């Protein structure tokens, strides 16, 4: 018995480890920001971008290499010289062959950039690209937070709609039973019974659609917060239990720039750095170098022989490069960089206006939902009472079916408006909080 109990406890603990309970939208947002796969990949991409910054710095540091060359001179140069230089007769010529066919050289080379302004500009460009990658991650986090807030409240909304539709279906079942009894007694015509039955079937179908909507919203929420489809996700919050919201005045503006705006700002700065780099291409570059080589020449491949000499060659110097004419390429690059800067500045202005308009729209939508929430709640409660009263009157014969149907349809309209208004209130409230850095 103890073994079975221990096994059961292990299974329960395993099941519990795969269950996630969210008691508030803040918990959902924190989980999405930490575990969302797209955000995890974006952070990994930032680490990759950081390596490019190290690569740009390497161009300013000394570079050293070891090298070896093996050459076979299958046609050696030959020169005619006067024979009298070699002890011969005047007027005759002798042939001199330069070098031997097999040459092996090994050495080391060190180069050091002394003046290279474009390479120094590349370091700043690499750092700016890294900042752009970080800003893109912030933009992605903002978008995922907004999607998470919407899906979280959409799931709560469809779950509340399921509870309301279940009550409507229960009332429709009761009404159908009453109509069936009256039909069997000949008190109503089949047409009235069929209409009531149709309402019952329609309400049942609405219930199934709401259940499907809840499952879809919950599955999409799982995807955003980094859970698998097999994981259990429980939403412990009830929308109706959340404290009432208050109107946000127009004077209250977000305390920080939106990530979309700061991203465009970094792109403008990148365009400035790229324009400056193209201007620096006019400057010459100066490098110091040193090279040491040992070389052996043989008439046969016997380089391991210690009886024959190796020759040493050492050189050190400075190299100055100045491209004073590039066929118009430099002018074209400068023009393109200026146009890219102008485009980035235009995109920044548009993005700032776009985000201001969008935030103002969210604030206005939220304020309108707050003002209407109490009215819609009262109308919903009143319509629910009316349905109960109409059902009692229809059962007692004081109401015709069309009278009950009118009350029922009014209740459906009030229910839908209340749920939509409730969801809009809290969705836009959370979005405003996100945009205020909360």
PDB file of C-alpha atoms in Angstrom, residues 104-323:
ATOM      1  CA  UNK A 104      61.981  27.017 -49.760  1.00  0.00           C
ATOM      2  CA  UNK A 105      61.226  30.089 -47.635  1.00  0.00           C
ATOM      3  CA  UNK A 106      59.822  30.379 -44.100  1.00  0.00           C
ATOM      4  CA  UNK A 107      59.279  33.443 -42.019  1.00  0.00           C
ATOM      5  CA  UNK A 108      57.143  35.643 -39.834  1.00  0.00           C
ATOM      6  CA  UNK A 109      55.384  38.938 -40.505  1.00  0.00           C
ATOM      7  CA  UNK A 110      53.908  41.542 -38.152  1.00  0.00           C
ATOM      8  CA  UNK A 111      51.765  44.493 -39.242  1.00  0.00           C
ATOM      9  CA  UNK A 112      50.469  47.334 -37.088  1.00  0.00           C
ATOM     10  CA  UNK A 113      47.962  49.981 -38.239  1.00  0.00           C
ATOM     11  CA  UNK A 114      49.307  53.382 -37.203  1.00  0.00           C
ATOM     12  CA  UNK A 115      46.699  55.632 -38.820  1.00  0.00           C
ATOM     13  CA  UNK A 116      43.435  54.082 -39.994  1.00  0.00           C
ATOM     14  CA  UNK A 117      40.510  56.386 -39.308  1.00  0.00           C
ATOM     15  CA  UNK A 118      37.900  54.338 -41.254  1.00  0.00           C
ATOM     16  CA  UNK A 119      38.754  51.283 -39.146  1.00  0.00           C
ATOM     17  CA  UNK A 120      38.251  53.299 -35.959  1.00  0.00           C
ATOM     18  CA  UNK A 121      34.887  54.442 -37.315  1.00  0.00           C
ATOM     19  CA  UNK A 122      33.981  50.777 -37.900  1.00  0.00           C
ATOM     20  CA  UNK A 123      34.325  50.169 -34.156  1.00  0.00           C
ATOM     21  CA  UNK A 124      31.665  52.815 -33.458  1.00  0.00           C
ATOM     22  CA  UNK A 125      29.417  51.412 -36.203  1.00  0.00           C
ATOM     23  CA  UNK A 126      29.693  47.901 -34.725  1.00  0.00           C
ATOM     24  CA  UNK A 127      28.786  49.247 -31.277  1.00  0.00           C
ATOM     25  CA  UNK A 128      25.791  51.074 -32.765  1.00  0.00           C
ATOM     26  CA  UNK A 129      24.644  47.908 -34.547  1.00  0.00           C
ATOM     27  CA  UNK A 130      24.763  46.137 -31.193  1.00  0.00           C
ATOM     28  CA  UNK A 131      22.555  48.868 -29.709  1.00  0.00           C
ATOM     29  CA  UNK A 132      20.125  48.439 -32.606  1.00  0.00           C
ATOM     30  CA  UNK A 133      19.922  44.701 -31.869  1.00  0.00           C
ATOM     31  CA  UNK A 134      19.153  45.507 -28.216  1.00  0.00           C
ATOM     32  CA  UNK A 135      16.491  48.046 -29.225  1.00  0.00           C
ATOM     33  CA  UNK A 136      14.921  45.528 -31.599  1.00  0.00           C
ATOM     34  CA  UNK A 137      14.697  43.119 -28.675  1.00  0.00           C
ATOM     35  CA  UNK A 138      12.911  45.813 -26.650  1.00  0.00           C
ATOM     36  CA  UNK A 139      10.477  46.426 -29.525  1.00  0.00           C
ATOM     37  CA  UNK A 140       9.805  42.706 -29.747  1.00  0.00           C
ATOM     38  CA  UNK A 141       9.287  42.535 -25.965  1.00  0.00           C
ATOM     39  CA  UNK A 142       6.801  45.417 -26.180  1.00  0.00           C
ATOM     40  CA  UNK A 143       4.860  43.733 -28.983  1.00  0.00           C
ATOM     41  CA  UNK A 144       4.816  40.389 -27.176  1.00  0.00           C
ATOM     42  CA  UNK A 145       3.677  42.076 -23.946  1.00  0.00           C
ATOM     43  CA  UNK A 146       0.802  43.723 -25.821  1.00  0.00           C
ATOM     44  CA  UNK A 147      -0.175  40.426 -27.483  1.00  0.00           C
ATOM     45  CA  UNK A 148       0.025  38.640 -24.133  1.00  0.00           C
ATOM     46  CA  UNK A 149      -2.232  41.232 -22.481  1.00  0.00           C
ATOM     47  CA  UNK A 150      -4.790  40.936 -25.272  1.00  0.00           C
ATOM     48  CA  UNK A 151      -4.794  37.123 -25.328  1.00  0.00           C
ATOM     49  CA  UNK A 152      -4.895  36.906 -21.524  1.00  0.00           C
ATOM     50  CA  UNK A 153      -8.004  39.078 -21.362  1.00  0.00           C
ATOM     51  CA  UNK A 154      -9.506  37.413 -24.433  1.00  0.00           C
ATOM     52  CA  UNK A 155      -9.212  34.067 -22.632  1.00  0.00           C
ATOM     53  CA  UNK A 156     -10.864  35.505 -19.509  1.00  0.00           C
ATOM     54  CA  UNK A 157     -13.552  37.078 -21.692  1.00  0.00           C
ATOM     55  CA  UNK A 158     -14.424  33.836 -23.478  1.00  0.00           C
ATOM     56  CA  UNK A 159     -14.421  31.969 -20.170  1.00  0.00           C
ATOM     57  CA  UNK A 160     -16.874  34.508 -18.722  1.00  0.00           C
ATOM     58  CA  UNK A 161     -18.940  34.199 -21.901  1.00  0.00           C
ATOM     59  CA  UNK A 162     -19.042  30.420 -21.387  1.00  0.00           C
ATOM     60  CA  UNK A 163     -20.470  30.856 -17.875  1.00  0.00           C
ATOM     61  CA  UNK A 164     -23.110  33.313 -19.104  1.00  0.00           C
ATOM     62  CA  UNK A 165     -24.003  31.133 -22.096  1.00  0.00           C
ATOM     63  CA  UNK A 166     -24.359  28.110 -19.806  1.00  0.00           C
ATOM     64  CA  UNK A 167     -26.918  30.043 -17.768  1.00  0.00           C
ATOM     65  CA  UNK A 168     -28.688  31.054 -20.970  1.00  0.00           C
ATOM     66  CA  UNK A 169     -28.700  27.446 -22.141  1.00  0.00           C
ATOM     67  CA  UNK A 170     -30.112  26.324 -18.793  1.00  0.00           C
ATOM     68  CA  UNK A 171     -32.943  28.861 -19.181  1.00  0.00           C
ATOM     69  CA  UNK A 172     -33.477  27.714 -22.777  1.00  0.00           C
ATOM     70  CA  UNK A 173     -33.653  24.075 -21.633  1.00  0.00           C
ATOM     71  CA  UNK A 174     -36.257  25.011 -19.043  1.00  0.00           C
ATOM     72  CA  UNK A 175     -38.223  26.962 -21.624  1.00  0.00           C
ATOM     73  CA  UNK A 176     -38.053  24.059 -24.085  1.00  0.00           C
ATOM     74  CA  UNK A 177     -39.345  21.636 -21.440  1.00  0.00           C
ATOM     75  CA  UNK A 178     -42.243  23.956 -20.651  1.00  0.00           C
ATOM     76  CA  UNK A 179     -43.066  24.308 -24.351  1.00  0.00           C
ATOM     77  CA  UNK A 180     -42.876  20.544 -24.876  1.00  0.00           C
ATOM     78  CA  UNK A 181     -45.362  19.971 -22.066  1.00  0.00           C
ATOM     79  CA  UNK A 182     -47.700  22.605 -23.476  1.00  0.00           C
ATOM     80  CA  UNK A 183     -47.362  21.142 -26.973  1.00  0.00           C
ATOM     81  CA  UNK A 184     -48.300  17.694 -25.707  1.00  0.00           C
ATOM     82  CA  UNK A 185     -51.355  19.198 -23.987  1.00  0.00           C
ATOM     83  CA  UNK A 186     -52.337  21.082 -27.145  1.00  0.00           C
ATOM     84  CA  UNK A 187     -51.916  24.496 -25.545  1.00  0.00           C
ATOM     85  CA  UNK A 188     -49.467  25.802 -28.180  1.00  0.00           C
ATOM     86  CA  UNK A 189     -48.831  25.190 -31.847  1.00  0.00           C
ATOM     87  CA  UNK A 190     -45.788  23.315 -33.179  1.00  0.00           C
ATOM     88  CA  UNK A 191     -44.485  26.587 -34.650  1.00  0.00           C
ATOM     89  CA  UNK A 192     -44.012  28.115 -31.220  1.00  0.00           C
ATOM     90  CA  UNK A 193     -42.318  24.972 -29.923  1.00  0.00           C
ATOM     91  CA  UNK A 194     -39.985  24.881 -32.950  1.00  0.00           C
ATOM     92  CA  UNK A 195     -39.005  28.519 -32.401  1.00  0.00           C
ATOM     93  CA  UNK A 196     -38.187  27.803 -28.753  1.00  0.00           C
ATOM     94  CA  UNK A 197     -36.259  24.696 -29.753  1.00  0.00           C
ATOM     95  CA  UNK A 198     -34.352  26.758 -32.327  1.00  0.00           C
ATOM     96  CA  UNK A 199     -33.306  29.210 -29.592  1.00  0.00           C
ATOM     97  CA  UNK A 200     -32.092  26.282 -27.488  1.00  0.00           C
ATOM     98  CA  UNK A 201     -30.009  24.889 -30.345  1.00  0.00           C
ATOM     99  CA  UNK A 202     -28.596  28.309 -31.197  1.00  0.00           C
ATOM    100  CA  UNK A 203     -27.616  28.903 -27.572  1.00  0.00           C
ATOM    101  CA  UNK A 204     -25.941  25.486 -27.428  1.00  0.00           C
ATOM    102  CA  UNK A 205     -23.988  26.318 -30.583  1.00  0.00           C
ATOM    103  CA  UNK A 206     -22.897  29.673 -29.097  1.00  0.00           C
ATOM    104  CA  UNK A 207     -21.670  27.775 -26.042  1.00  0.00           C
ATOM    105  CA  UNK A 208     -19.587  25.458 -28.215  1.00  0.00           C
ATOM    106  CA  UNK A 209     -18.145  28.436 -30.122  1.00  0.00           C
ATOM    107  CA  UNK A 210     -17.211  30.150 -26.849  1.00  0.00           C
ATOM    108  CA  UNK A 211     -15.534  26.968 -25.620  1.00  0.00           C
ATOM    109  CA  UNK A 212     -13.581  26.769 -28.872  1.00  0.00           C
ATOM    110  CA  UNK A 213     -12.592  30.427 -28.537  1.00  0.00           C
ATOM    111  CA  UNK A 214     -11.365  29.864 -24.988  1.00  0.00           C
ATOM    112  CA  UNK A 215      -9.261  26.877 -26.029  1.00  0.00           C
ATOM    113  CA  UNK A 216      -7.739  28.833 -28.923  1.00  0.00           C
ATOM    114  CA  UNK A 217      -6.948  31.863 -26.769  1.00  0.00           C
ATOM    115  CA  UNK A 218      -5.411  29.697 -24.056  1.00  0.00           C
ATOM    116  CA  UNK A 219      -3.280  27.775 -26.574  1.00  0.00           C
ATOM    117  CA  UNK A 220      -2.033  31.003 -28.148  1.00  0.00           C
ATOM    118  CA  UNK A 221      -1.266  32.314 -24.663  1.00  0.00           C
ATOM    119  CA  UNK A 222       0.723  29.144 -23.954  1.00  0.00           C
ATOM    120  CA  UNK A 223       2.767  29.805 -27.080  1.00  0.00           C
ATOM    121  CA  UNK A 224       3.520  33.386 -26.038  1.00  0.00           C
ATOM    122  CA  UNK A 225       4.619  32.500 -22.498  1.00  0.00           C
ATOM    123  CA  UNK A 226       6.879  29.678 -23.689  1.00  0.00           C
ATOM    124  CA  UNK A 227       4.750  26.664 -22.756  1.00  0.00           C
ATOM    125  CA  UNK A 228       4.070  23.625 -24.891  1.00  0.00           C
ATOM    126  CA  UNK A 229       0.636  22.459 -25.930  1.00  0.00           C
ATOM    127  CA  UNK A 230       0.861  19.562 -23.484  1.00  0.00           C
ATOM    128  CA  UNK A 231       1.516  21.891 -20.523  1.00  0.00           C
ATOM    129  CA  UNK A 232      -1.371  22.881 -18.287  1.00  0.00           C
ATOM    130  CA  UNK A 233      -2.202  26.582 -18.010  1.00  0.00           C
ATOM    131  CA  UNK A 234      -4.685  27.729 -15.372  1.00  0.00           C
ATOM    132  CA  UNK A 235      -6.064  31.274 -15.267  1.00  0.00           C
ATOM    133  CA  UNK A 236      -7.047  31.901 -11.668  1.00  0.00           C
ATOM    134  CA  UNK A 237      -8.309  35.463 -12.101  1.00  0.00           C
ATOM    135  CA  UNK A 238     -11.907  36.568 -12.656  1.00  0.00           C
ATOM    136  CA  UNK A 239     -12.447  39.781 -14.575  1.00  0.00           C
ATOM    137  CA  UNK A 240     -15.445  40.755 -12.478  1.00  0.00           C
ATOM    138  CA  UNK A 241     -13.329  40.568  -9.290  1.00  0.00           C
ATOM    139  CA  UNK A 242     -10.723  43.065 -10.498  1.00  0.00           C
ATOM    140  CA  UNK A 243     -10.961  46.561  -8.931  1.00  0.00           C
ATOM    141  CA  UNK A 244     -12.688  49.251 -10.936  1.00  0.00           C
ATOM    142  CA  UNK A 245     -10.439  51.429 -13.074  1.00  0.00           C
ATOM    143  CA  UNK A 246     -10.234  55.208 -13.194  1.00  0.00           C
ATOM    144  CA  UNK A 247     -10.059  57.635 -16.092  1.00  0.00           C
ATOM    145  CA  UNK A 248      -6.591  58.699 -17.274  1.00  0.00           C
ATOM    146  CA  UNK A 249      -6.484  62.455 -18.053  1.00  0.00           C
ATOM    147  CA  UNK A 250      -4.995  63.723 -21.296  1.00  0.00           C
ATOM    148  CA  UNK A 251      -2.189  65.467 -19.378  1.00  0.00           C
ATOM    149  CA  UNK A 252      -0.784  62.108 -18.328  1.00  0.00           C
ATOM    150  CA  UNK A 253       1.717  61.040 -20.970  1.00  0.00           C
ATOM    151  CA  UNK A 254       4.142  58.098 -21.056  1.00  0.00           C
ATOM    152  CA  UNK A 255       7.263  58.814 -19.016  1.00  0.00           C
ATOM    153  CA  UNK A 256       9.659  57.161 -21.457  1.00  0.00           C
ATOM    154  CA  UNK A 257      10.008  57.051 -25.210  1.00  0.00           C
ATOM    155  CA  UNK A 258       8.439  54.038 -26.872  1.00  0.00           C
ATOM    156  CA  UNK A 259      10.928  51.328 -27.923  1.00  0.00           C
ATOM    157  CA  UNK A 260       9.891  51.849 -31.550  1.00  0.00           C
ATOM    158  CA  UNK A 261      11.011  55.499 -31.278  1.00  0.00           C
ATOM    159  CA  UNK A 262      14.313  54.738 -29.550  1.00  0.00           C
ATOM    160  CA  UNK A 263      15.008  52.110 -32.218  1.00  0.00           C
ATOM    161  CA  UNK A 264      14.612  54.731 -34.934  1.00  0.00           C
ATOM    162  CA  UNK A 265      16.838  57.104 -32.943  1.00  0.00           C
ATOM    163  CA  UNK A 266      19.650  54.532 -32.893  1.00  0.00           C
ATOM    164  CA  UNK A 267      19.196  54.014 -36.640  1.00  0.00           C
ATOM    165  CA  UNK A 268      19.568  57.751 -37.203  1.00  0.00           C
ATOM    166  CA  UNK A 269      22.781  57.695 -35.168  1.00  0.00           C
ATOM    167  CA  UNK A 270      24.001  54.700 -37.190  1.00  0.00           C
ATOM    168  CA  UNK A 271      23.351  56.607 -40.428  1.00  0.00           C
ATOM    169  CA  UNK A 272      25.413  59.529 -39.066  1.00  0.00           C
ATOM    170  CA  UNK A 273      28.285  57.202 -38.190  1.00  0.00           C
ATOM    171  CA  UNK A 274      28.185  55.614 -41.639  1.00  0.00           C
ATOM    172  CA  UNK A 275      28.226  59.041 -43.290  1.00  0.00           C
ATOM    173  CA  UNK A 276      31.221  60.033 -41.166  1.00  0.00           C
ATOM    174  CA  UNK A 277      33.016  56.810 -42.129  1.00  0.00           C
ATOM    175  CA  UNK A 278      32.547  57.530 -45.834  1.00  0.00           C
ATOM    176  CA  UNK A 279      34.059  60.968 -45.281  1.00  0.00           C
ATOM    177  CA  UNK A 280      37.040  59.401 -43.499  1.00  0.00           C
ATOM    178  CA  UNK A 281      37.760  57.296 -46.584  1.00  0.00           C
ATOM    179  CA  UNK A 282      39.501  60.384 -47.987  1.00  0.00           C
ATOM    180  CA  UNK A 283      42.224  60.097 -45.364  1.00  0.00           C
ATOM    181  CA  UNK A 284      45.377  58.049 -46.067  1.00  0.00           C
ATOM    182  CA  UNK A 285      46.219  55.017 -43.978  1.00  0.00           C
ATOM    183  CA  UNK A 286      49.616  54.349 -42.487  1.00  0.00           C
ATOM    184  CA  UNK A 287      50.812  50.923 -41.360  1.00  0.00           C
ATOM    185  CA  UNK A 288      54.052  49.654 -39.877  1.00  0.00           C
ATOM    186  CA  UNK A 289      55.314  46.231 -40.827  1.00  0.00           C
ATOM    187  CA  UNK A 290      58.202  43.904 -40.140  1.00  0.00           C
ATOM    188  CA  UNK A 291      59.138  40.701 -41.940  1.00  0.00           C
ATOM    189  CA  UNK A 292      61.841  38.122 -41.301  1.00  0.00           C
ATOM    190  CA  UNK A 293      62.484  35.281 -43.753  1.00  0.00           C
ATOM    191  CA  UNK A 294      64.927  32.417 -44.071  1.00  0.00           C
ATOM    192  CA  UNK A 295      65.374  31.083 -47.593  1.00  0.00           C
ATOM    193  CA  UNK A 296      67.129  28.116 -49.117  1.00  0.00           C
ATOM    194  CA  UNK A 297      67.819  27.441 -52.814  1.00  0.00           C
ATOM    195  CA  UNK A 298      68.666  23.961 -54.024  1.00  0.00           C
ATOM    196  CA  UNK A 299      69.219  22.214 -57.329  1.00  0.00           C
ATOM    197  CA  UNK A 300      67.497  19.153 -55.817  1.00  0.00           C
ATOM    198  CA  UNK A 301      64.989  18.632 -53.026  1.00  0.00           C
ATOM    199  CA  UNK A 302      67.377  18.191 -50.103  1.00  0.00           C
ATOM    200  CA  UNK A 303      66.430  21.041 -47.766  1.00  0.00           C
ATOM    201  CA  UNK A 304      67.212  18.957 -44.665  1.00  0.00           C
ATOM    202  CA  UNK A 305      70.895  18.935 -45.499  1.00  0.00           C
ATOM    203  CA  UNK A 306      72.857  20.982 -42.946  1.00  0.00           C
ATOM    204  CA  UNK A 307      75.901  21.365 -45.178  1.00  0.00           C
ATOM    205  CA  UNK A 308      74.246  23.897 -47.443  1.00  0.00           C
ATOM    206  CA  UNK A 309      73.404  27.433 -46.323  1.00  0.00           C
ATOM    207  CA  UNK A 310      70.138  29.180 -45.581  1.00  0.00           C
ATOM    208  CA  UNK A 311      69.910  32.880 -46.327  1.00  0.00           C
ATOM    209  CA  UNK A 312      68.270  35.412 -44.002  1.00  0.00           C
ATOM    210  CA  UNK A 313      66.173  38.345 -45.139  1.00  0.00           C
ATOM    211  CA  UNK A 314      64.770  40.960 -42.728  1.00  0.00           C
ATOM    212  CA  UNK A 315      62.842  44.077 -43.535  1.00  0.00           C
ATOM    213  CA  UNK A 316      60.891  46.694 -41.542  1.00  0.00           C
ATOM    214  CA  UNK A 317      59.133  49.790 -42.776  1.00  0.00           C
ATOM    215  CA  UNK A 318      56.070  51.955 -43.145  1.00  0.00           C
ATOM    216  CA  UNK A 319      53.398  51.760 -45.803  1.00  0.00           C
ATOM    217  CA  UNK A 320      51.270  54.746 -46.782  1.00  0.00           C
ATOM    218  CA  UNK A 321      48.100  54.200 -48.833  1.00  0.00           C
ATOM    219  CA  UNK A 322      46.049  57.050 -50.233  1.00  0.00           C
ATOM    220  CA  UNK A 323      43.276  56.510 -52.740  1.00  0.00           C
TER     221      UNK A 323
END
